[in-house]
CSV table of C-alpha atoms in Angstrom, one decimal:
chain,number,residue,atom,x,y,z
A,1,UNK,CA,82.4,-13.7,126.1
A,2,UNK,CA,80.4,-13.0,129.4
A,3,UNK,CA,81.7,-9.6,128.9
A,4,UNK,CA,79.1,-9.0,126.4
A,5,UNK,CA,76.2,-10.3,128.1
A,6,UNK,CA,77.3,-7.4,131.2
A,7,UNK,CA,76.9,-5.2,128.1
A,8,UNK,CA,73.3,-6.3,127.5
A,9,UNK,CA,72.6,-6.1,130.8
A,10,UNK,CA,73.4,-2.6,131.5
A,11,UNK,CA,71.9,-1.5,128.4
A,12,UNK,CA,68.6,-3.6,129.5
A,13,UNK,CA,68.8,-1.8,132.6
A,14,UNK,CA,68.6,1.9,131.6
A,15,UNK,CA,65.7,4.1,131.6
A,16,UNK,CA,65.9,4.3,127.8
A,17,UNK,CA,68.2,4.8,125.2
A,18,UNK,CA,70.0,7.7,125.8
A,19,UNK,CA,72.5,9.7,124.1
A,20,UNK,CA,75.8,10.6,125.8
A,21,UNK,CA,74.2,14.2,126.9
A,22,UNK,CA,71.2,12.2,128.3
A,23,UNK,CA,68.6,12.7,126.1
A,24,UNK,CA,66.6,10.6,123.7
A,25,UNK,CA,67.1,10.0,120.0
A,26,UNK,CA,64.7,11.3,118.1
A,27,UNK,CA,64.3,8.9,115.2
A,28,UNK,CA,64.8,5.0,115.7
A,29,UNK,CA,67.5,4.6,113.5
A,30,UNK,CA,69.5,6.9,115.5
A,31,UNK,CA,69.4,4.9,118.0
A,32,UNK,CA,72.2,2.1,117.1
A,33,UNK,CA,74.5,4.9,117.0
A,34,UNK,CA,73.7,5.9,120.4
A,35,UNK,CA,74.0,2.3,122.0
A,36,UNK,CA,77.3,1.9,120.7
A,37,UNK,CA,78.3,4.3,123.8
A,38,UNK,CA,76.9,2.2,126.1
A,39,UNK,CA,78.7,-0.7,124.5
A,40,UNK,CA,82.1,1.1,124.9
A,41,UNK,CA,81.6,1.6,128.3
A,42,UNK,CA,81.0,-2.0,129.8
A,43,UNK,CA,83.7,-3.6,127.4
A,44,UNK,CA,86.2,-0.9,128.6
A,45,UNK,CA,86.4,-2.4,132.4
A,46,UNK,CA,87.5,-5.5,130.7
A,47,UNK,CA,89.9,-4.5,127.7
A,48,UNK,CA,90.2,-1.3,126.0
A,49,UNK,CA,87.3,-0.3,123.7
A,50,UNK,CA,87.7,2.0,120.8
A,51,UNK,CA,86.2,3.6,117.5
A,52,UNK,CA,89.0,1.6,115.1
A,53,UNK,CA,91.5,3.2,113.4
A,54,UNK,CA,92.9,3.7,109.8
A,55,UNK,CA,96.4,2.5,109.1
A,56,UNK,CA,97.2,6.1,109.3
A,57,UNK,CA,96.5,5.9,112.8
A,58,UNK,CA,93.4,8.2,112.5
A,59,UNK,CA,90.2,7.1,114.4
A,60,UNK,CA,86.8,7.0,111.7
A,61,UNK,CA,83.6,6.5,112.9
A,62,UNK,CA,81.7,6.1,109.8
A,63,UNK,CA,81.8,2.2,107.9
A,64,UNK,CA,82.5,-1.4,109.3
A,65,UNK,CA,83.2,-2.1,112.3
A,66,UNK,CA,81.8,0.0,115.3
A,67,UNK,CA,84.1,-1.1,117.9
A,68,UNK,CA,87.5,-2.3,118.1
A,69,UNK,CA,88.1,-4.1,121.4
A,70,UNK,CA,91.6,-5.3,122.8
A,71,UNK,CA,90.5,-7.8,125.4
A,72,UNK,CA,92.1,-8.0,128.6
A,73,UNK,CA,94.5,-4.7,127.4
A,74,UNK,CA,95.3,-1.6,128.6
A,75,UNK,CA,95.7,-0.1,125.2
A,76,UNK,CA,96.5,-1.2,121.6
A,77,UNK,CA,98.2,-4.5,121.0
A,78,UNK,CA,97.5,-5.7,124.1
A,79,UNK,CA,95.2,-8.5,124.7
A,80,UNK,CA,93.1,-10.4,121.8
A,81,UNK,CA,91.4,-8.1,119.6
A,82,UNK,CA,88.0,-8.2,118.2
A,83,UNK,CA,85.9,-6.4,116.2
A,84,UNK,CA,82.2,-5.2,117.1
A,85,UNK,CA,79.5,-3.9,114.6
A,86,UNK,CA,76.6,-2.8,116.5
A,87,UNK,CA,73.0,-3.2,114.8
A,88,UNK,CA,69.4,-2.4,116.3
A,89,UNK,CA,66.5,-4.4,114.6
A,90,UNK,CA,62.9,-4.6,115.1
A,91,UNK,CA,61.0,-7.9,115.4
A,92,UNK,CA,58.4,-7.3,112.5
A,93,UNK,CA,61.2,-6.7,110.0
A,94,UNK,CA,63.4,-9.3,111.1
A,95,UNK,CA,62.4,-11.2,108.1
A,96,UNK,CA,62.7,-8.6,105.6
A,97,UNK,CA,65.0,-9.0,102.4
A,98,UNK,CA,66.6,-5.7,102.6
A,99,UNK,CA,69.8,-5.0,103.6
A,100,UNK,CA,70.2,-4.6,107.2
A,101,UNK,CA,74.5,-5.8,107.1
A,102,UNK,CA,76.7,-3.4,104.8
A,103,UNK,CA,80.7,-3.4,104.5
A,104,UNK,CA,82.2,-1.9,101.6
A,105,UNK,CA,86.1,-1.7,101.1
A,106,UNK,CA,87.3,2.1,101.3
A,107,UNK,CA,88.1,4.2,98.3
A,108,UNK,CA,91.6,4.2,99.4
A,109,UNK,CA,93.4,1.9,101.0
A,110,UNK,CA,94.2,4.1,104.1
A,111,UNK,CA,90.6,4.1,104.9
A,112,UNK,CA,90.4,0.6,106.2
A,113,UNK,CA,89.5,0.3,109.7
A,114,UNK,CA,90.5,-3.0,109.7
A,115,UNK,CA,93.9,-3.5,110.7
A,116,UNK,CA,94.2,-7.5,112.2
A,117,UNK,CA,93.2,-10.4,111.8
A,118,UNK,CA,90.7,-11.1,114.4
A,119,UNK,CA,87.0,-12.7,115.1
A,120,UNK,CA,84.0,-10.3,114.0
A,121,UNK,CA,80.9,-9.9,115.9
A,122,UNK,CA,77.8,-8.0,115.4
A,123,UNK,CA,75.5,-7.2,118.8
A,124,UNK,CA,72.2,-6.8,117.3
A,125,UNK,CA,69.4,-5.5,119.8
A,126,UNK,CA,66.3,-5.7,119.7
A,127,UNK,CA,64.4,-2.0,119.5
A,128,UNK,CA,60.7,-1.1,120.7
A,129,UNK,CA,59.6,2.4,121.4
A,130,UNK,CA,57.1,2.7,124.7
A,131,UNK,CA,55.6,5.9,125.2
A,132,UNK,CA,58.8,8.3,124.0
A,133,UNK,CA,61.2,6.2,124.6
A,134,UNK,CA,63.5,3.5,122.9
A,135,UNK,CA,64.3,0.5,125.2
A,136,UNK,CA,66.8,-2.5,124.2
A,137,UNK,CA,64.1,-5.3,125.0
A,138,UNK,CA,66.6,-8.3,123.3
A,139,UNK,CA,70.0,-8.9,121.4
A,140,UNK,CA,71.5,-11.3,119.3
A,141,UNK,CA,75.1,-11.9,119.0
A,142,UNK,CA,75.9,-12.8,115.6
A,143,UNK,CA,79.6,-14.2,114.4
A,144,UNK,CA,80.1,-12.5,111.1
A,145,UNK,CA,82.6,-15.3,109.4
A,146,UNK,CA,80.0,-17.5,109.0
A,147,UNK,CA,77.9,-15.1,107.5
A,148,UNK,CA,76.8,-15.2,103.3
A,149,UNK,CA,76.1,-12.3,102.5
A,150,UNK,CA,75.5,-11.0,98.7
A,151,UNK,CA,78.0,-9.4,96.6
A,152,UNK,CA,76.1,-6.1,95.2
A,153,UNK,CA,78.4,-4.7,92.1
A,154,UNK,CA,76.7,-1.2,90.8
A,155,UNK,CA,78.2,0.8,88.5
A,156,UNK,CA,77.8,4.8,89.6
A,157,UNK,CA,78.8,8.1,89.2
A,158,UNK,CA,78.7,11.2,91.0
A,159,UNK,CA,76.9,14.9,89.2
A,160,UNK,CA,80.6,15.8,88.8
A,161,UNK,CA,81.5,12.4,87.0
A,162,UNK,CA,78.2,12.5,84.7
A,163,UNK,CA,78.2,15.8,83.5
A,164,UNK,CA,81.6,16.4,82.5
A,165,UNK,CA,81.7,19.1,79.2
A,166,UNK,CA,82.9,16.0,76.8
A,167,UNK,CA,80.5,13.5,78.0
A,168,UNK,CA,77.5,16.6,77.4
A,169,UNK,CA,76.2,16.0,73.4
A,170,UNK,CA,73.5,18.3,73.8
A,171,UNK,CA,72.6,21.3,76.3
A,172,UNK,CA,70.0,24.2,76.3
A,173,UNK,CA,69.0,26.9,78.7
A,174,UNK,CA,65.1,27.3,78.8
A,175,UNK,CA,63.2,30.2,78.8
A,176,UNK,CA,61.6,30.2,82.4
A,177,UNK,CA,58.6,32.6,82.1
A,178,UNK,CA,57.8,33.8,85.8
């Protein structure tokens, strides 16, 4: 899509990464956050660009995707959609084994922001901080369904969970001497 090379453009072009007031992020891994803005913008003069929605209907910013993106439409349903994860990355980690991609299902199933079937894409830029500032100096775009990514399975438990009275077999109060 040349759409999203427009988007790399503009974002290339700025003095910065900014947040939507204008100013600059203060830590670097605020900073994919911010450019999702920037993102919204260019792909909305060619489809309507949107933080997805539940199946209730509610928008939810938090968890996979960023962006959902009717292209060539006016508003939902019209157009092809696609969804956009947005990603910032710096070139001496871009190696690393940690996690960098995460998408979890939602607790419930009304929390799922993904509501079609549709491509998936992840813009990944490229982040370097000169003097104070955090500039987009390259992207990637990356089609998530080719992607293999890991199946992590973890068994948890919240304070709440782990210290209910019958799972307790022992408690005390200590004597704090001040």
């Amino acid at each position: 899509m040349l759409e999203l090379y427009e988007v790399i453009k503009k974002i290339k072009n700025t003095a910065g990464v900014k947040t939507e007031e204008g100013k600059t992020p203060k830590r670097v891994n605020d900073v994919g956050n911010y450019i999702e803005h920037y993102v919204k913008d260019v792909l909305g003069k060619y489809g309507y660009a949107i933080t997805p929605k539940t199946k209730k209907g509610r928008q939810k910013s938090t968890g996979y995707p960023d962006i959902e993106f009717w292209y060539k439409g006016k508003k939902e349903g019209e157009g092809r959609v696609v969804y956009i994860e947005i990603k910032t990355f710096n070139e001496k980690n871009i190696n690393s084994p940690h996690r960098t991609f995460y998408a979890s299902p939602s607790k419930d199933e009304e929390g799922i922001k993904i509501r079609f079937d549709a491509p998936h894409l992840c813009m990944s830029f490229k982040i370097e901080k000169l003097g104070s500032e955090y500039y987009a100096t390259g992207f990637k775009i990356v089609d998530l369904s080719k992607l293999k990514g890991g199946i992590k399975r973890e068994f948890n438990a919240s304070n709440r969970e782990l210290y209910k009275k019958d799972l307790v077999i022992y408690e005390e109060n200590l004597d704090f001497i001040k």
